[in-house]
Every structure is written in C-alpha cells, then in structure tokens.
Amino acid sequence: MRVLTSALTLIPLCIPAALGGHLPGPAYPAPQDISSDSSRVGASWKNVTATLDQTLKGGGLGKLASAMLKNTTFSMGMFSVHDKDASSWQYHHTAPSTLNGTYGTKSVDADSIYRVASISKLITTYAGMVELHENDWNTPLTEIYPTFKDFVEKTAVDFDATRDIEWDKITVGDIAAHLGGIPRLGIPVSTDILLRSLANPAVLDAWGLPPLNQSEIMAQYPCLQNVESGKMECDVDDYVKGIASNLPRYQPAASPLYSDSGFFLLGGALANLTSMSLDDLYKKALFEPLGLNNTLSKPPSEPKDINRTVIAGTAELALQEIPITTPSGGIYSTINDLSKIGISILNSTLMSIDRTNRWLKPVTFTGDLRYALGRPWEIYRYEHKDSGVVTDIYTKLGDSGSYSGLLVLVPDFEIGFSILGASNGTVQAQAIQLIADTLTNSLMPALVNQGRQETLSNLAGTYKSKDKKLNTTLTVAVPSSSKSSPGLVITEWVSNSTDLKSLLAETLINQVPKLPPAKASPNLVRLVPTIQDTSGSGQIAFQMETVDPTGPIPGHLFTKMYSAGDWASTIDQLNYHDIPINEFVFNVDKKTGKAHSVTASAYNVELERQ
Ligand SMILES: *[C@@H]1O[C@H](CO)[C@@H](O)[C@H](O)[C@H]1NC(C)=O
Ligand SMILES: *[C@@H]1O[C@H](CO)[C@@H](O)[C@H](O)[C@H]1NC(C)=O
Ligand SMILES: *[C@@H]1O[C@H](CO)[C@@H](O)[C@H](O)[C@H]1NC(C)=O
Ligand SMILES: *[C@@H]1O[C@H](CO)[C@@H](O)[C@H](O)[C@H]1NC(C)=O
Ligand SMILES: *[C@@H]1O[C@H](CO)[C@@H](O)[C@H](O)[C@H]1NC(C)=O
Ligand SMILES: *[C@@H]1O[C@H](CO)[C@@H](O)[C@H](O)[C@H]1NC(C)=O
Ligand SMILES: *[C@@H]1O[C@H](CO)[C@@H](O)[C@H](O)[C@H]1NC(C)=O
Ligand SMILES: *[C@@H]1O[C@H](CO)[C@@H](O)[C@H](O)[C@H]1NC(C)=O
Ligand SMILES: *[C@@H]1O[C@H](CO)[C@@H](O)[C@H](O)[C@H]1NC(C)=O
Ligand SMILES: *[C@@H]1O[C@H](CO)[C@@H](O)[C@H](O)[C@H]1NC(C)=O
Ligand SMILES: *[C@@H]1O[C@H](CO)[C@@H](O)[C@H](O)[C@H]1NC(C)=O
C-alpha cells in the first residue's frame, strides 16, 4: 500500500477569488476537532481570548472597545455537536461596578444566571417547534383570541387596510417571524409618549402633540389600570383588548417588523394550542428533557439562585417580572444552558431532522443582502473573503435595559457560541456585538481551514477498484489555498480504462450554455457534501458544483442566474439510470470519519482507498 503524502493531495490552484456557482451549505464535512491543541479552531479561539485580555488592559481592539468591555460583565462560551470539549472554551469578565448591589453574584462563571432578554423569543419558538403540530403554525390569531375575532367582524363592514389589522389573516407562524405587520410593543408595555404624558403632561408640548381624553384611553387599554395602580400584571386577554384596534404597520406577512407584541401573543397562542401554562410548556418541551436546571421562566427567587444571578443595577429591576413579556424577554439562563439548547437544535435532539432543517431557513429577507429572518432567527450571511462562499449564521440577539446576549448557531460547521452580558448602563449591547464580530471573523476562516485539513486526512487520496482486472481509479485532492473555491477536486477519474476527468468537467460546465463557450478545466468542478450521515450509516454523499470562472457581474442578474445557481442549473442533470453521474459516496469510519472506500454511484463500483 502506498502512503500518500499531503503534497500529492494538497494541490495549489490558480483560480480567481470570489467566484459564484456554489451550492448552499458546507464545502467540507463539519470539522470534528474543535478543541484540541492541533485544531485551527482552537488557535483561533485562543487568539480571540488573547485579544479580549489585551482589550481589557487597554490595548487590543482600542480605547473605546476597552472602555465598553471593562464596563460590561460578560460570559461567553463555545459549543460543538462533534466535540464536547468545545464547551469548556469559555471567557468570563466581571466588571465590579456593574455588580455592586446587595444581591447577586460578584463574580461570573458559566453557571451565572443572566436575564437573556429577547433570546427568550427563540426559546419560546423552540418550545413551540417541539410541541406544536406543523399545521398549528398556520392557525390565524382570531381562532385563539375571541377579541380579535370580534374586531374583524366589526370592521368587515367598513374595512380599511391602513386602519384595521386583519387579525384573521395573521398566523401563529407569521408572528414568530415578525411578519404580523402589528405594533412593536403596544400600550402599556412600551415607552409610548402617551404613557410618559400621564406622568408629565409637558411631554406633549415638547412633541407638539394634541391632548387625549384620559377616561377614553383608560377604557381602551384594560391593562393600563394595573400599571397606574403600580402592578405590572397584564393578562394577555386584557392586553389583546387594548391592541385589537391598533393601526396595522404592514399588511399581514408583507414585511418584517420586529415585534415584542407578537411574542406576547405567541406565548398566549402556545398556551392555548398545547393546553398548558407557558411555564409548564417550557418545562415539558425544553427545560426537563435538556436538563436546563439554570434556565427559568420566572425571575430567580430561591436564595441559591439569586446568589448566582447577575444583578446589574437595582435588584427590583433586574428581577422584575412582567408575566406577559416572558415569552418575549423574560427568561433567565446561563451560557452552560444556552450551549445545551444550541447543541440540541443543531443535533435535532428534540425533533426530527426534517423539522430542524425546515426551521433553520429564512422566512423573509430584510432590506440588506446580508441579513434575513426566520422564526425568529436573525440570519447573518457571512461571506468568506477569499472564496466568496457564504455561510449562514443563525442567531438571536437579546437586548433589554442592562442585559444583552446572543445565541449563535453555525449549522454548516455544527458549532455555535453564546454570549451573555450586563452593565449598569446600556453599553453591554455594543460590547457583546463587538465580541461576536471579533470571534466570528476569527472563527469562520479557521473552521474552513480545519474542515479542509480534516478532509485532507479523512477523504483525499487515491481509490482503486478491488477487482484488479478493472482499471478504475479516482483521486481526489483538497485545494491548498484558502483563495481557491473549497471542496474536493478530482485529479484523476478513470472508469474501466476510460479517462473521464475532462469529459465530466466539460459536460458539467457546459450544462450552462455560454457564449463564447467557457474553457472547461477539471479544476472548475468541486465535490461538496450533500448528505452527511457519518454517525449513522457511516456514509457521506458528495456531488459536484461548478465554479463560474467569470464570477458575478453587476447588472447581470438574469444572465448570471444559471452560472451562479448550480442548485437550478448543473446539479442532477447528468444521470445514468436516474443516478447522478457526478455522485460519489464516501464510506467512512463512524468514529474517526476516515474513508476506507468510495462508491461511484452511477458506475456501481466501490473503490478502496489506497
Ligand atoms: C490574532 O491573529 C491576528 C491575525 O493573525 C494577529 O494579527 C494578532 O496579533 C493575533 N492576536 C493575538 C492577541 O494573538
Ligand atoms: C465606564 O465606566 C466608567 C466609570 O466606572 C466611566 O467613567 C466610563 O465613562 C464608562 N465608559 C463607558 C464607555 O461607558
Ligand atoms: C447528537 O446526536 C447523536 C445521535 O442522536 C448522539 O449520539 C450524540 O451524542 C449527540 N451529540 C451531542 C453532543 O449531544
Ligand atoms: C460599590 O458601592 C459602594 C457603596 O455604594 C461604593 O463605595 C464602592 O466604591 C462601589 N464599588 C465599585 C467597584 O464601584
Ligand atoms: C372624555 O370621554 C368621555 C367618554 O367618551 C366623555 O364622557 C367625556 O366628556 C370626555 N371628556 C372630555 C374632556 O372630552
Ligand atoms: C383556545 O382558544 C379558543 C378560542 O378562544 C377557545 O375556544 C379554547 O377553549 C382555548 N383553548 C385553551 C386550551 O385555552
Ligand atoms: C438538574 O437537577 C436535577 C434535580 O435536582 C438533578 O438530578 C440533575 O442532575 C440536574 N441536572 C443537571 C444537568 O445539572
Ligand atoms: C449567598 O451568598 C452569601 C454571600 O456569599 C452567603 O452568605 C449565603 O450563604 C449564600 N446563600 C445561599 C443560599 O447560597
Ligand atoms: C455604573 O457604576 C459605576 C460605579 O458604581 C458608576 O461610577 C457609574 O456612573 C455607573 N454608570 C451608570 C451608567 O450608571
Ligand atoms: C469494461 O469495459 C469492457 C470493454 O469495453 C466491457 O466489456 C465491460 O463490460 C466493462 N466492465 C464494466 C464493469 O464496466
Ligand atoms: C487505465 O486507463 C488509463 C486511461 O485510459 C490508461 O492511461 C492506463 O494506461 C490504464 N492502465 C492500465 C493498467 O491499463
């Protein structure tokens, strides 16, 4: 047996950077080694923590960053589906001035309890994903809240699209994706100028606003009376009475508008559809199955919990409960528990893989190419500088008063991280976003590099027919440069003495008619993973994407569609007996991920790794 050196399989390629044509999804199987000393990802993590150390000493990311970080108490932690030890990568900083009250922890660690603010929205939706039937998400809000039904019936006679919210056309799924077109907060949980004017009528003059009839206002919003009397109680049905006649911001499902209000309604809807209290729903769906002992849907009240809680500012505010806001922003958790939540989503622990796949998709775009929205994922589209490959990052930001946080999942690499922070001002939000950028910009290239290295040792090499009489050989290599389009390159493909390398490349590339015809180099086709089942069947299927040699051209949206959109143009076109001619299935060791053979599907031949 011949031992391959990396020189044989790591091939330098001169292909211009930032090329389109990629299939969505990862270019390599998800890296398995995140935390060891030899992992590129580990080196990148150490670089980030060293940078944070320097920043906290006044250097690193600069003066402003230094002031922000110093004044923020925060905890950060990584997690990986494949590498349990990645969870031990944590970073904690205690800013004593933020934790200077009588109650709460004076030094943070991975079990410190933070208010997670709007990360609650994700946790609420996750509980719904686990417990609801797929069709429940299509339930209109009028079937849950009779007040909305009455309102729709009342306004049907004289309906006005700019004045009347069409509650019968807004579904439970719409509000989970901020697509209800409904108000952001709604009285009395907002900072509405009207509310401020109740305490200080001069506010109206400052804004040049007309006075309103107070008794009418009080009648319109049943919850307002509680707030007036100092109680923060607001029953969701009373809240609904106040918001029913509010103005629509958009028509249903038309355009995203961040809405806390939607999540108050979602909480009520989940309780209705599952016939459980929201607290019970969280427990049954998530907290108990995942062992989230430090995640609470009510403010910590036991002394042992309060002792571990991050109380920035006054305890009254930090531990304040406004029950209606719980599904939107009232959950408390730790980075250890957020890691468990993140891993369980990536690993489909609580629901089937198809449901996870459906959930980890955008539902709507935003006005920026780099950001999209799911339920209620805030999706960031990270573009790798060298290759132009896009990695979608599924996140949920939390930001409320003194508390901010982020839960971040990168499905392509099956890793994620969380950051929770607090300050006695509002500086923590920017601090956390800066930390997340620093980590992301360092991790992303490292993850691609680590994926490339593991693919080099696990999959690259020469594979030959067991039957020595059959002259069939496949050699796959990994591009050495991060500038090249990633994936596996075929450097040799002979089937039964027929050299197919160039024929395959030429045929695939010319699936998209080009004038003048593109020169078809085998370097322009790449094997990328399409179905990964390493721990199950021990198989990873690859198909080919083609690299568009000219890349994107401004003003050529239509003419570039086929070259940029392999999913529509080249994939699965060239078949034999309905089996893709460009499909290769690697048979790997379930534990190590190392290939021992590859099956060329259409050729019905298994080739042994040499
Ligand atoms: C982190 O990596 C960058 C890029 O390689 C380097 O410039 C920087 O000095 C490193 N920082 C630390 C603290 O190691
Ligand atoms: C950080 O806190 C100090 C006081 O502890 C204050 O003087 C400074 O302005 C704060 N910096 C920022 C960016 O908030
Ligand atoms: C992910 O799921 C697999 C299969 O269900 C399981 O064996 C594995 O332990 C899980 N990984 C983690 C990190 O929970
Ligand atoms: C904490 O508060 C006390 C009294 O309120 C004050 O004397 C002390 O300087 C504060 N410590 C910090 C680190 O801000
Ligand atoms: C306020 O509204 C109530 C009920 O509609 C009405 O009885 C009252 O006269 C109004 N007050 C003023 C000052 O307009
Ligand atoms: C859900 O709401 C509908 C409509 O208001 C109501 O008929 C039903 O009783 C509610 N179910 C639960 C479990 O609250
Ligand atoms: C959670 O608490 C229960 C009961 O106290 C305990 O049995 C379990 O081990 C705890 N789980 C974790 C992950 O801490
Ligand atoms: C909470 O912390 C205080 C101060 O460290 C300690 O005296 C007290 O015993 C702790 N209480 C509990 C229930 O852990
Ligand atoms: C935060 O606390 C520190 C120390 O107690 C104080 O100097 C600073 O002014 C506080 N900042 C805000 C915004 O309250
Ligand atoms: C290999 O090629 C020979 C000659 O063309 C042909 O007879 C034979 O069927 C082929 N075998 C396979 C396994 O493709
Ligand atoms: C296998 O086929 C290739 C391509 O046709 C040819 O170059 C090579 O000589 C053949 N090898 C053997 C051992 O027949």
mmCIF file of N, CA, C and O in Angstrom, residues 1-5 8-9 460-464 473-475 492 608-610:
data_model
loop_
_atom_site.group_PDB
_atom_site.id
_atom_site.type_symbol
_atom_site.label_atom_id
_atom_site.label_comp_id
_atom_site.label_asym_id
_atom_site.label_seq_id
_atom_site.Cartn_x
_atom_site.Cartn_y
_atom_site.Cartn_z
ATOM 1 N N MET A 1 0.853 -1.203 0.000
ATOM 2 C CA MET A 1 0.000 0.000 0.000
ATOM 3 C C MET A 1 0.889 1.254 0.000
ATOM 4 O O MET A 1 1.891 1.312 0.688
ATOM 5 N N ARG A 2 0.455 2.194 -0.768
ATOM 6 C CA ARG A 2 1.239 3.411 -0.895
ATOM 7 C C ARG A 2 0.713 4.458 0.092
ATOM 8 O O ARG A 2 -0.490 4.660 0.208
ATOM 9 N N VAL A 3 1.603 5.061 0.823
ATOM 10 C CA VAL A 3 1.175 6.115 1.744
ATOM 11 C C VAL A 3 1.212 7.449 1.006
ATOM 12 O O VAL A 3 2.211 7.812 0.410
ATOM 13 N N LEU A 4 0.114 8.111 1.031
ATOM 14 C CA LEU A 4 0.060 9.389 0.311
ATOM 15 C C LEU A 4 0.634 10.505 1.157
ATOM 16 O O LEU A 4 0.350 10.613 2.338
ATOM 17 N N THR A 5 1.411 11.308 0.570
ATOM 18 C CA THR A 5 1.869 12.495 1.282
ATOM 19 C C THR A 5 0.907 13.627 0.953
ATOM 20 O O THR A 5 0.212 13.582 -0.056
ATOM 21 N N LEU A 8 0.886 15.254 -2.447
ATOM 22 C CA LEU A 8 0.176 14.650 -3.575
ATOM 23 C C LEU A 8 -1.271 15.121 -3.652
ATOM 24 O O LEU A 8 -1.848 15.208 -4.714
ATOM 25 N N THR A 9 -1.836 15.367 -2.485
ATOM 26 C CA THR A 9 -3.274 15.597 -2.477
ATOM 27 C C THR A 9 -3.672 17.040 -2.167
ATOM 28 O O THR A 9 -4.813 17.409 -2.321
ATOM 29 N N ALA A 460 -9.176 12.724 1.183
ATOM 30 C CA ALA A 460 -8.342 12.903 -0.007
ATOM 31 C C ALA A 460 -7.509 11.649 -0.251
ATOM 32 O O ALA A 460 -7.192 10.907 0.673
ATOM 33 N N GLY A 461 -7.157 11.426 -1.511
ATOM 34 C CA GLY A 461 -6.303 10.285 -1.832
ATOM 35 C C GLY A 461 -6.793 9.550 -3.060
ATOM 36 O O GLY A 461 -7.684 10.024 -3.776
ATOM 37 N N THR A 462 -6.169 8.403 -3.294
ATOM 38 C CA THR A 462 -6.485 7.606 -4.478
ATOM 39 C C THR A 462 -7.295 6.376 -4.074
ATOM 40 O O THR A 462 -6.999 5.731 -3.072
ATOM 41 N N TYR A 463 -8.317 6.125 -4.839
ATOM 42 C CA TYR A 463 -9.197 4.984 -4.590
ATOM 43 C C TYR A 463 -9.192 4.109 -5.839
ATOM 44 O O TYR A 463 -9.332 4.610 -6.949
ATOM 45 N N LYS A 464 -9.020 2.795 -5.636
ATOM 46 C CA LYS A 464 -8.950 1.880 -6.789
ATOM 47 C C LYS A 464 -9.913 0.714 -6.627
ATOM 48 O O LYS A 464 -10.230 0.303 -5.505
ATOM 49 N N THR A 473 -9.970 4.112 -11.300
ATOM 50 C CA THR A 473 -9.242 4.859 -10.263
ATOM 51 C C THR A 473 -9.847 6.244 -10.095
ATOM 52 O O THR A 473 -10.167 6.920 -11.077
ATOM 53 N N LEU A 474 -9.992 6.635 -8.827
ATOM 54 C CA LEU A 474 -10.424 8.010 -8.527
ATOM 55 C C LEU A 474 -9.406 8.627 -7.579
ATOM 56 O O LEU A 474 -9.047 8.011 -6.577
ATOM 57 N N THR A 475 -8.926 9.818 -7.912
ATOM 58 C CA THR A 475 -8.065 10.539 -6.979
ATOM 59 C C THR A 475 -8.703 11.892 -6.700
ATOM 60 O O THR A 475 -9.047 12.632 -7.631
ATOM 61 N N GLU A 492 -7.943 12.724 -10.852
ATOM 62 C CA GLU A 492 -7.856 11.533 -11.686
ATOM 63 C C GLU A 492 -9.174 10.781 -11.584
ATOM 64 O O GLU A 492 -9.673 10.530 -10.480
ATOM 65 N N GLU A 608 -11.500 1.056 -3.262
ATOM 66 C CA GLU A 608 -10.818 1.055 -1.959
ATOM 67 C C GLU A 608 -9.780 2.153 -1.890
ATOM 68 O O GLU A 608 -9.036 2.378 -2.848
ATOM 69 N N ARG A 609 -9.706 2.749 -0.719
ATOM 70 C CA ARG A 609 -8.699 3.793 -0.530
ATOM 71 C C ARG A 609 -7.328 3.137 -0.468
ATOM 72 O O ARG A 609 -7.151 2.120 0.197
ATOM 73 N N GLN A 610 -6.378 3.717 -1.183
ATOM 74 C CA GLN A 610 -5.033 3.105 -1.254
ATOM 75 C C GLN A 610 -4.166 3.583 -0.104
ATOM 76 O O GLN A 610 -4.301 4.702 0.351
#
